[in-house]
Amino acid sequence: MHRQIDLERLVSTARWTTYLHAAAVVDTCPTLLYLWNMRLCGALLMPLHLVEILVRNAAAEALGSQHGPAWPRNDAFRRRLPRVHTGYCAGSELEKAISRSTRVDDVVAGLSFAFWHQLFTRRFDQSLWMTGFSRVFPHALPLPSHALRAAAYADLSRLRQLRNRIAHHEPIFQRDIRADLAAATRIIHARSPSTLHWLLRHEEASTVLAASPLEGKSATPP
């Protein structure tokens, strides 16, 4: 009992209340729910890791085919990147990455998931994905390139939101985690079915999800 009280005090009343209310709805222990949420966050890092690495390398490959090996410094590409005065700016992030290193590999590794996500907006349909999507995602569904790009953008939006919640240690038990895993599966499969099969042999998110204290119960988000 003392451990539960310590946990409640240390994580803050506001955070604990989220778990307390959700646990009460399904008559389970809030400490158990908090622990399971932590385990699920950790388990989801494996598919999220693979999605981010595969997507950024696929996008970099497409950019290299379109603009040459020095694509980060290609003026046509740089002008096409969105530039805003407030909020996230892909153009500014690329300029900072270029200023830190002259090596393309360093630039690729230094750019955030947000940057790669931006490349899947429709502004790049003509310049990048019309000819590039099927080249770097050869196992995607046989659909028009703009439809494939839009579907990838939707999946990446979902996964980026999940990634950010995990990074900020937020509750994720209210999410449809099976839909999150399905989004990751689609992205990885489109790039490499064999890599997806390898991941499925080793990932633990499905196992942790199956052990949910909410499984089979009608919890409603607080």
Coordinates of N, CA and C in Angstrom, one line a residue:
M1 N 0.8 -1.2 0.0 CA 0.0 0.0 0.0 C 0.9 1.2 0.0
H2 N 2.0 1.2 0.7 CA 2.9 2.4 0.8 C 3.5 2.7 -0.6
R3 N 3.8 1.6 -1.3 CA 4.4 1.8 -2.6 C 3.4 2.5 -3.6
Q4 N 2.1 2.1 -3.5 CA 1.1 2.8 -4.3 C 1.0 4.3 -4.0
I5 N 1.0 4.6 -2.7 CA 0.9 5.9 -2.2 C 2.1 6.7 -2.7
D6 N 3.3 6.2 -2.6 CA 4.5 6.8 -3.1 C 4.5 7.1 -4.6
L7 N 4.0 6.1 -5.3 CA 3.9 6.3 -6.8 C 2.9 7.4 -7.1
E8 N 1.8 7.4 -6.5 CA 0.8 8.4 -6.7 C 1.3 9.8 -6.4
R9 N 2.1 10.0 -5.3 CA 2.6 11.3 -4.9 C 3.7 11.7 -5.9
L10 N 4.6 10.8 -6.3 CA 5.7 11.1 -7.1 C 5.4 11.4 -8.6
V11 N 4.4 10.8 -9.1 CA 4.0 11.1 -10.5 C 3.1 12.3 -10.7
S12 N 2.6 12.8 -9.6 CA 1.7 14.0 -9.5 C 0.2 13.6 -9.5
T13 N -0.5 14.3 -8.8 CA -2.0 14.0 -8.7 C -2.7 14.1 -10.1
A14 N -2.3 15.1 -10.9 CA -3.0 15.2 -12.2 C -2.7 14.0 -13.1
R15 N -1.5 13.5 -13.1 CA -1.2 12.3 -13.9 C -1.8 11.1 -13.4
W16 N -1.8 11.0 -12.0 CA -2.3 9.8 -11.4 C -3.8 9.7 -11.6
T17 N -4.5 10.8 -11.6 CA -6.0 10.8 -11.8 C -6.4 10.2 -13.1
T18 N -5.6 10.3 -14.1 CA -6.0 9.7 -15.4 C -6.1 8.2 -15.2
Y19 N -5.1 7.6 -14.5 CA -5.1 6.2 -14.3 C -6.1 5.7 -13.3
L20 N -6.3 6.5 -12.3 CA -7.3 6.2 -11.3 C -8.7 6.1 -11.9
H21 N -9.1 7.1 -12.7 CA -10.4 7.1 -13.3 C -10.6 6.0 -14.2
A22 N -9.6 5.7 -15.1 CA -9.7 4.6 -16.1 C -9.8 3.3 -15.4
A23 N -9.0 3.1 -14.3 CA -9.0 1.8 -13.6 C -10.3 1.6 -12.9
A24 N -10.9 2.7 -12.4 CA -12.2 2.5 -11.7 C -13.3 2.1 -12.6
V25 N -13.2 2.5 -13.8 CA -14.3 2.1 -14.8 C -14.3 0.6 -15.0
V26 N -13.2 0.0 -15.1 CA -13.1 -1.4 -15.3 C -12.7 -2.2 -14.1
D27 N -12.7 -1.6 -13.0 CA -12.5 -2.3 -11.7 C -11.1 -3.0 -11.7
T28 N -10.1 -2.2 -12.0 CA -8.7 -2.8 -11.9 C -7.9 -1.8 -11.1
C29 N -6.7 -2.2 -10.8 CA -5.8 -1.4 -10.0 C -5.0 -0.4 -10.8
P30 N -5.1 0.9 -10.4 CA -4.4 2.0 -11.1 C -2.9 1.7 -11.2
T31 N -2.3 1.2 -10.2 CA -0.8 0.9 -10.2 C -0.5 -0.1 -11.3
L32 N -1.4 -1.1 -11.4 CA -1.2 -2.2 -12.5 C -1.3 -1.5 -13.8
L33 N -2.3 -0.6 -14.0 CA -2.5 0.0 -15.3 C -1.3 0.9 -15.6
Y34 N -0.8 1.6 -14.6 CA 0.4 2.5 -14.8 C 1.6 1.7 -15.3
L35 N 1.8 0.5 -14.6 CA 2.9 -0.3 -14.9 C 2.8 -0.9 -16.4
W36 N 1.5 -1.3 -16.7 CA 1.3 -1.9 -18.0 C 1.5 -0.8 -19.1
N37 N 1.1 0.4 -18.8 CA 1.3 1.5 -19.8 C 2.8 1.7 -20.0
M38 N 3.6 1.7 -19.0 CA 5.1 1.8 -19.1 C 5.7 0.7 -19.9
R39 N 5.2 -0.5 -19.7 CA 5.7 -1.7 -20.4 C 5.4 -1.6 -21.9
L40 N 4.1 -1.1 -22.2 CA 3.7 -1.0 -23.6 C 4.5 0.1 -24.3
C41 N 4.7 1.2 -23.6 CA 5.6 2.2 -24.2 C 6.9 1.7 -24.6
G42 N 7.5 1.0 -23.7 CA 8.9 0.4 -24.0 C 8.8 -0.6 -25.2
A43 N 7.8 -1.4 -25.2 CA 7.7 -2.4 -26.3 C 7.5 -1.8 -27.6
L44 N 6.8 -0.7 -27.7 CA 6.4 -0.1 -28.9 C 7.6 0.7 -29.6
L45 N 8.7 0.9 -28.8 CA 9.8 1.6 -29.3 C 10.5 0.7 -30.4
M46 N 10.4 -0.6 -30.4 CA 11.0 -1.4 -31.4 C 10.4 -1.2 -32.8
P47 N 9.1 -1.3 -33.0 CA 8.5 -1.0 -34.3 C 8.7 0.4 -34.7
L48 N 8.6 1.4 -33.7 CA 8.7 2.8 -34.0 C 10.2 3.1 -34.5
H49 N 11.1 2.4 -33.9 CA 12.5 2.6 -34.3 C 12.7 2.2 -35.7
L50 N 12.2 1.0 -36.1 CA 12.3 0.5 -37.4 C 11.6 1.3 -38.4
V51 N 10.4 1.8 -38.1 CA 9.7 2.7 -39.0 C 10.5 3.9 -39.3
E52 N 11.0 4.6 -38.3 CA 11.7 5.8 -38.5 C 13.0 5.6 -39.4
I53 N 13.7 4.6 -39.1 CA 15.0 4.3 -39.8 C 14.7 4.0 -41.3
L54 N 13.7 3.1 -41.5 CA 13.3 2.7 -42.9 C 12.8 3.9 -43.7
V55 N 11.9 4.7 -43.0 CA 11.3 5.8 -43.8 C 12.3 6.9 -44.1
R56 N 13.2 7.2 -43.2 CA 14.2 8.3 -43.5 C 15.2 7.8 -44.6
N57 N 15.5 6.5 -44.5 CA 16.5 6.0 -45.5 C 15.8 5.9 -46.9
A58 N 14.5 5.5 -46.9 CA 13.7 5.4 -48.1 C 13.6 6.8 -48.8
A59 N 13.2 7.8 -47.9 CA 13.1 9.2 -48.4 C 14.4 9.7 -48.9
A60 N 15.5 9.5 -48.2 CA 16.8 9.9 -48.6 C 17.2 9.3 -50.0
E61 N 16.8 8.0 -50.1 CA 17.1 7.3 -51.4 C 16.4 8.0 -52.5
A62 N 15.1 8.3 -52.3 CA 14.2 8.9 -53.3 C 14.8 10.3 -53.7
L63 N 15.2 11.0 -52.7 CA 15.8 12.4 -52.9 C 17.1 12.3 -53.7
G64 N 17.9 11.3 -53.4 CA 19.1 11.1 -54.1 C 18.9 10.8 -55.5
S65 N 17.9 10.0 -55.8 CA 17.6 9.6 -57.2 C 17.1 10.8 -58.0
Q66 N 16.3 11.7 -57.3 CA 15.7 12.9 -57.9 C 16.7 14.0 -58.1
H67 N 17.5 14.3 -57.0 CA 18.3 15.5 -57.0 C 19.8 15.2 -56.9
G68 N 20.2 13.9 -57.0 CA 21.6 13.6 -56.9 C 22.1 13.4 -55.5
P69 N 23.4 12.9 -55.4 CA 23.9 12.5 -54.1 C 24.0 13.7 -53.1
A70 N 24.1 14.9 -53.6 CA 24.2 16.0 -52.7 C 22.9 16.7 -52.6
W71 N 21.8 15.9 -52.5 CA 20.4 16.5 -52.5 C 20.2 17.5 -51.3
P72 N 20.8 17.4 -50.2 CA 20.5 18.3 -49.1 C 20.8 19.8 -49.6
R73 N 21.7 19.9 -50.5 CA 22.1 21.3 -50.9 C 21.5 21.6 -52.3
N74 N 20.6 20.8 -52.8 CA 20.0 21.1 -54.1 C 19.0 22.3 -53.9
D75 N 19.2 23.3 -54.7 CA 18.4 24.5 -54.5 C 16.9 24.3 -54.8
A76 N 16.6 23.5 -55.8 CA 15.2 23.2 -56.1 C 14.5 22.6 -55.0
F77 N 15.1 21.6 -54.4 CA 14.5 20.9 -53.2 C 14.4 21.8 -52.0
R78 N 15.4 22.6 -51.7 CA 15.4 23.4 -50.6 C 14.3 24.5 -50.7
R79 N 14.1 25.0 -51.9 CA 13.0 26.0 -52.1 C 11.6 25.4 -51.9
R80 N 11.5 24.1 -52.2 CA 10.2 23.5 -52.1 C 9.8 23.2 -50.6
L81 N 10.8 23.1 -49.7 CA 10.4 22.9 -48.3 C 9.6 24.0 -47.7
P82 N 8.6 23.7 -46.9 CA 7.8 24.7 -46.2 C 8.7 25.5 -45.2
R83 N 8.4 26.8 -45.2 CA 9.1 27.7 -44.3 C 8.1 28.6 -43.6
V84 N 8.1 28.5 -42.3 CA 7.1 29.2 -41.5 C 7.8 30.0 -40.4
H85 N 7.2 31.0 -39.9 CA 7.8 31.9 -38.9 C 7.5 31.4 -37.5
T86 N 6.5 30.6 -37.3 CA 6.2 30.0 -36.0 C 6.0 28.5 -36.2
G87 N 6.3 27.8 -35.1 CA 6.1 26.3 -35.2 C 7.2 25.6 -35.9
Y88 N 6.9 24.4 -36.3 CA 8.0 23.6 -37.0 C 8.3 24.1 -38.4
C89 N 9.5 24.1 -38.8 CA 9.9 24.6 -40.1 C 10.9 23.6 -40.7
A90 N 10.5 22.8 -41.7 CA 11.4 21.8 -42.3 C 12.6 22.5 -42.9
G91 N 12.4 23.6 -43.6 CA 13.5 24.3 -44.3 C 14.5 24.7 -43.3
S92 N 14.1 25.3 -42.2 CA 15.1 25.7 -41.2 C 15.9 24.5 -40.6
E93 N 15.2 23.4 -40.4 CA 15.9 22.3 -39.8 C 16.9 21.7 -40.8
L94 N 16.6 21.7 -42.1 CA 17.6 21.2 -43.0 C 18.8 22.2 -43.1
E95 N 18.6 23.5 -43.0 CA 19.7 24.4 -43.1 C 20.6 24.2 -41.8
K96 N 20.0 24.0 -40.7 CA 20.8 23.7 -39.5 C 21.6 22.4 -39.6
A97 N 21.0 21.4 -40.2 CA 21.7 20.1 -40.3 C 22.8 20.2 -41.3
I98 N 22.6 21.0 -42.4 CA 23.7 21.2 -43.3 C 24.9 22.0 -42.7
S99 N 24.5 22.9 -41.8 CA 25.6 23.7 -41.2 C 26.4 22.9 -40.2
R100 N 25.9 21.8 -39.8 CA 26.6 21.0 -38.8 C 27.6 20.0 -39.4
S101 N 27.3 19.6 -40.7 CA 28.1 18.6 -41.3 C 28.0 18.7 -42.8
T102 N 29.1 18.4 -43.5 CA 29.1 18.3 -45.0 C 28.8 16.9 -45.5
R103 N 28.7 15.9 -44.6 CA 28.4 14.6 -45.0 C 26.9 14.3 -45.1
V104 N 26.4 13.8 -46.2 CA 25.0 13.5 -46.4 C 24.5 12.6 -45.3
D105 N 25.3 11.5 -45.0 CA 24.8 10.6 -43.9 C 24.6 11.3 -42.6
D106 N 25.4 12.2 -42.3 CA 25.2 13.0 -41.0 C 24.0 13.8 -41.1
V107 N 23.7 14.4 -42.2 CA 22.5 15.2 -42.4 C 21.3 14.4 -42.2
V108 N 21.3 13.2 -42.9 CA 20.1 12.3 -42.8 C 19.9 11.9 -41.3
A109 N 20.9 11.5 -40.6 CA 20.8 11.1 -39.2 C 20.4 12.2 -38.3
G110 N 20.7 13.4 -38.7 CA 20.5 14.6 -37.8 C 19.1 15.2 -38.0
L111 N 18.3 14.8 -39.0 CA 17.0 15.3 -39.2 C 16.0 14.5 -38.5
S112 N 15.0 15.2 -37.9 CA 14.0 14.6 -37.1 C 12.9 13.9 -37.9
F113 N 12.1 13.1 -37.2 CA 11.0 12.4 -37.8 C 10.0 13.4 -38.4
A114 N 9.9 14.5 -37.8 CA 9.0 15.6 -38.3 C 9.4 16.0 -39.7
F115 N 10.7 16.1 -39.9 CA 11.2 16.4 -41.3 C 10.8 15.4 -42.3
W116 N 11.0 14.1 -42.0 CA 10.7 13.1 -43.0 C 9.2 13.0 -43.2
H117 N 8.5 13.2 -42.1 CA 7.0 13.2 -42.2 C 6.5 14.3 -43.2
Q118 N 7.1 15.4 -43.1 CA 6.8 16.5 -44.0 C 7.0 16.2 -45.5
L119 N 7.9 15.3 -45.8 CA 8.1 15.0 -47.2 C 7.0 14.1 -47.8
F120 N 6.1 13.7 -46.9 CA 5.0 12.9 -47.4 C 3.7 13.7 -47.6
T121 N 3.8 15.0 -47.5 CA 2.7 15.9 -47.8 C 2.5 16.0 -49.3
R122 N 1.4 16.5 -49.8 CA 1.1 16.4 -51.2 C 1.9 17.4 -52.0
R123 N 2.6 18.3 -51.4 CA 3.4 19.2 -52.1 C 4.6 18.5 -52.8
F124 N 4.9 17.3 -52.4 CA 6.0 16.5 -53.0 C 5.5 15.4 -53.9
D125 N 4.1 15.4 -54.2 CA 3.6 14.4 -55.1 C 4.3 14.3 -56.5
Q126 N 4.4 15.5 -57.1 CA 4.9 15.6 -58.5 C 6.5 15.4 -58.4
S127 N 7.1 16.1 -57.5 CA 8.6 16.3 -57.6 C 9.3 15.0 -57.0
L128 N 8.6 14.3 -56.2 CA 9.3 13.2 -55.5 C 8.7 11.8 -55.7
W129 N 7.4 11.8 -55.4 CA 6.7 10.5 -55.2 C 6.1 9.9 -56.5
M130 N 5.8 10.7 -57.5 CA 5.2 10.2 -58.7 C 6.1 9.1 -59.3
T131 N 7.3 9.3 -59.3 CA 8.3 8.2 -59.8 C 9.0 7.5 -58.7
G132 N 9.1 8.1 -57.5 CA 9.9 7.6 -56.5 C 9.3 6.7 -55.5
F133 N 8.0 6.7 -55.3 CA 7.4 5.9 -54.3 C 7.6 4.4 -54.5
S134 N 7.2 4.0 -55.7 CA 7.3 2.5 -55.9 C 8.7 2.0 -55.9
R135 N 9.7 2.9 -56.2 CA 11.1 2.6 -56.2 C 11.6 2.3 -54.8
V136 N 11.2 3.1 -53.8 CA 11.7 2.9 -52.5 C 10.8 2.1 -51.6
F137 N 9.5 2.0 -52.0 CA 8.5 1.2 -51.3 C 8.0 0.2 -52.3
P138 N 8.8 -0.8 -52.8 CA 8.4 -1.6 -53.9 C 7.3 -2.6 -53.6
H139 N 7.0 -2.8 -52.3 CA 5.9 -3.8 -52.0 C 4.7 -3.1 -51.5
A140 N 4.5 -1.9 -51.8 CA 3.3 -1.1 -51.5 C 2.1 -1.7 -52.4
L141 N 0.9 -1.4 -52.0 CA -0.3 -1.8 -52.8 C -0.2 -1.2 -54.2
P142 N -0.8 -1.9 -55.2 CA -0.8 -1.3 -56.6 C -1.8 -0.2 -56.7
L143 N -1.5 0.9 -56.2 CA -2.4 2.1 -56.2 C -1.6 3.3 -56.9
P144 N -2.3 4.3 -57.3 CA -1.7 5.5 -57.8 C -0.7 6.1 -56.8
S145 N 0.4 6.7 -57.3 CA 1.4 7.2 -56.4 C 0.9 8.2 -55.4
H146 N -0.1 9.1 -55.8 CA -0.6 10.1 -54.8 C -1.4 9.4 -53.7
A147 N -2.1 8.3 -54.1 CA -2.9 7.6 -53.0 C -1.9 6.9 -52.1
L148 N -0.9 6.3 -52.6 CA 0.1 5.6 -51.7 C 0.8 6.7 -50.8
R149 N 1.2 7.8 -51.4 CA 1.8 8.8 -50.6 C 0.8 9.3 -49.5
A150 N -0.4 9.5 -49.8 CA -1.4 10.0 -48.8 C -1.6 9.0 -47.7
A151 N -1.7 7.7 -48.1 CA -1.8 6.7 -47.1 C -0.6 6.6 -46.2
A152 N 0.6 6.7 -46.7 CA 1.8 6.7 -45.9 C 1.8 7.9 -45.0
Y153 N 1.4 9.1 -45.5 CA 1.3 10.3 -44.6 C 0.4 10.0 -43.4
A154 N -0.8 9.4 -43.7 CA -1.7 9.2 -42.6 C -1.1 8.2 -41.6
D155 N -0.5 7.2 -42.1 CA 0.2 6.2 -41.1 C 1.3 6.9 -40.3
L156 N 2.1 7.6 -41.0 CA 3.2 8.3 -40.3 C 2.7 9.4 -39.3
S157 N 1.6 10.0 -39.6 CA 1.0 11.0 -38.7 C 0.6 10.3 -37.4
R158 N 0.0 9.1 -37.6 CA -0.5 8.3 -36.4 C 0.7 7.9 -35.6
L159 N 1.8 7.4 -36.3 CA 2.9 6.9 -35.6 C 3.7 8.0 -34.9
R160 N 3.8 9.1 -35.6 CA 4.5 10.3 -35.0 C 3.8 10.7 -33.7
Q161 N 2.5 10.8 -33.7 CA 1.7 11.1 -32.5 C 2.0 10.2 -31.4
L162 N 2.0 8.9 -31.7 CA 2.3 7.8 -30.7 C 3.7 8.0 -30.2
R163 N 4.7 8.2 -31.1 CA 6.1 8.4 -30.7 C 6.2 9.6 -29.7
N164 N 5.5 10.7 -30.1 CA 5.6 11.9 -29.2 C 5.0 11.7 -27.8
R165 N 3.9 10.9 -27.8 CA 3.3 10.7 -26.5 C 4.2 9.8 -25.6
I166 N 4.9 8.8 -26.3 CA 5.8 7.9 -25.5 C 7.0 8.7 -25.1
A167 N 7.5 9.6 -25.9 CA 8.7 10.4 -25.6 C 8.4 11.3 -24.4
H168 N 7.2 11.8 -24.3 CA 6.8 12.7 -23.2 C 6.2 11.9 -22.0
H169 N 6.2 10.6 -22.1 CA 5.8 9.8 -21.0 C 4.3 10.0 -20.7
E170 N 3.5 10.1 -21.7 CA 2.1 10.3 -21.6 C 1.4 9.0 -21.6
P171 N 0.1 8.9 -21.1 CA -0.6 7.7 -21.1 C -1.0 7.3 -22.6
I172 N -0.8 6.1 -23.0 CA -1.2 5.6 -24.3 C -2.3 4.6 -24.3
F173 N -2.7 4.2 -23.1 CA -3.7 3.0 -23.0 C -5.0 3.4 -23.6
Q174 N -5.4 4.7 -23.8 CA -6.6 5.0 -24.4 C -6.6 4.9 -25.9
R175 N -5.4 4.7 -26.5 CA -5.2 4.7 -27.9 C -5.6 3.3 -28.5
D176 N -5.9 3.2 -29.8 CA -6.1 2.0 -30.4 C -4.7 1.5 -30.9
I177 N -4.1 0.7 -30.0 CA -2.7 0.3 -30.2 C -2.7 -0.7 -31.4
R178 N -3.7 -1.5 -31.6 CA -3.7 -2.4 -32.7 C -3.7 -1.6 -34.0
A179 N -4.4 -0.5 -34.1 CA -4.3 0.3 -35.3 C -2.9 0.9 -35.4
D180 N -2.3 1.3 -34.3 CA -0.9 1.8 -34.4 C 0.0 0.8 -35.0
L181 N -0.1 -0.4 -34.5 CA 0.8 -1.5 -35.0 C 0.5 -1.8 -36.4
A182 N -0.8 -1.7 -36.8 CA -1.1 -2.0 -38.2 C -0.5 -0.9 -39.1
A183 N -0.5 0.3 -38.7 CA 0.2 1.4 -39.4 C 1.7 1.1 -39.6
A184 N 2.3 0.7 -38.5 CA 3.7 0.4 -38.6 C 4.0 -0.8 -39.5
T185 N 3.1 -1.8 -39.5 CA 3.2 -3.0 -40.3 C 3.1 -2.6 -41.8
R186 N 2.2 -1.7 -42.1 CA 2.0 -1.3 -43.5 C 3.3 -0.6 -44.1
I187 N 3.8 0.3 -43.3 CA 5.0 1.0 -43.7 C 6.2 0.1 -43.9
I188 N 6.4 -0.8 -42.9 CA 7.6 -1.7 -43.0 C 7.4 -2.7 -44.1
H189 N 6.2 -3.2 -44.3 CA 6.0 -4.2 -45.3 C 6.2 -3.6 -46.7
A190 N 5.8 -2.3 -46.9 CA 5.9 -1.7 -48.2 C 7.4 -1.5 -48.6
R191 N 8.2 -1.4 -47.6 CA 9.7 -1.2 -47.8 C 10.3 -2.6 -47.9
S192 N 10.0 -3.5 -47.0 CA 10.7 -4.8 -47.0 C 9.9 -5.9 -46.2
P193 N 9.2 -6.8 -46.9 CA 8.4 -7.8 -46.2 C 9.3 -8.7 -45.3
S194 N 10.5 -9.0 -45.8 CA 11.4 -9.9 -45.0 C 11.8 -9.2 -43.7
T195 N 12.0 -7.8 -43.7 CA 12.3 -7.1 -42.5 C 11.1 -7.1 -41.5
L196 N 9.9 -7.0 -42.1 CA 8.7 -7.1 -41.3 C 8.6 -8.5 -40.6
H197 N 8.8 -9.5 -41.3 CA 8.8 -10.9 -40.8 C 9.8 -11.0 -39.6
W198 N 11.0 -10.5 -39.8 CA 12.0 -10.5 -38.8 C 11.5 -9.7 -37.5
L199 N 10.9 -8.6 -37.7 CA 10.4 -7.8 -36.6 C 9.3 -8.6 -35.9
L200 N 8.4 -9.2 -36.6 CA 7.3 -9.9 -36.0 C 7.8 -11.1 -35.1
R201 N 9.0 -11.6 -35.4 CA 9.5 -12.7 -34.6 C 10.1 -12.2 -33.3
H202 N 10.4 -10.9 -33.3 CA 11.1 -10.4 -32.1 C 10.4 -9.3 -31.3
E203 N 9.4 -8.7 -31.9 CA 8.8 -7.6 -31.2 C 7.9 -8.1 -30.0
E204 N 7.8 -7.3 -29.0 CA 7.0 -7.7 -27.8 C 5.8 -6.9 -27.5
A205 N 5.5 -5.9 -28.4 CA 4.4 -5.1 -28.2 C 3.1 -5.9 -28.2
S206 N 3.0 -6.8 -29.2 CA 1.7 -7.6 -29.3 C 1.5 -8.5 -28.0
T207 N 2.6 -9.0 -27.4 CA 2.5 -9.8 -26.2 C 2.0 -8.9 -25.0
V208 N 2.7 -7.7 -24.9 CA 2.3 -6.8 -23.8 C 0.9 -6.4 -24.0
L209 N 0.5 -6.1 -25.2 CA -0.9 -5.6 -25.5 C -1.9 -6.7 -25.1
A210 N -1.6 -7.9 -25.3 CA -2.5 -9.0 -25.0 C -2.7 -9.2 -23.5
A211 N -1.7 -8.7 -22.7 CA -1.8 -8.8 -21.2 C -2.4 -7.5 -20.6
S212 N -3.1 -6.7 -21.4 CA -3.7 -5.5 -20.9 C -4.7 -5.7 -19.7
P213 N -4.6 -5.0 -18.7 CA -5.6 -5.1 -17.6 C -6.9 -4.6 -18.1
L214 N -7.0 -3.9 -19.2 CA -8.2 -3.4 -19.8 C -8.8 -4.4 -20.8
E215 N -8.1 -5.5 -21.1 CA -8.5 -6.4 -22.2 C -9.8 -7.0 -21.8
G216 N -10.7 -6.9 -22.8 CA -12.1 -7.5 -22.6 C -13.0 -6.7 -21.7
K217 N -12.6 -5.5 -21.3 CA -13.4 -4.7 -20.5 C -13.7 -3.4 -21.2
S218 N -14.8 -2.8 -21.0 CA -15.2 -1.6 -21.7 C -14.8 -0.3 -21.0
A219 N -13.5 0.0 -21.1 CA -13.0 1.2 -20.5 C -13.3 2.4 -21.4
T220 N -13.7 3.5 -20.8 CA -13.9 4.7 -21.5 C -12.8 5.7 -21.1
P221 N -12.2 6.4 -22.1 CA -11.2 7.4 -21.7 C -11.7 8.4 -20.7
P222 N -10.9 8.7 -19.7 CA -11.3 9.7 -18.7 C -11.5 11.1 -19.3

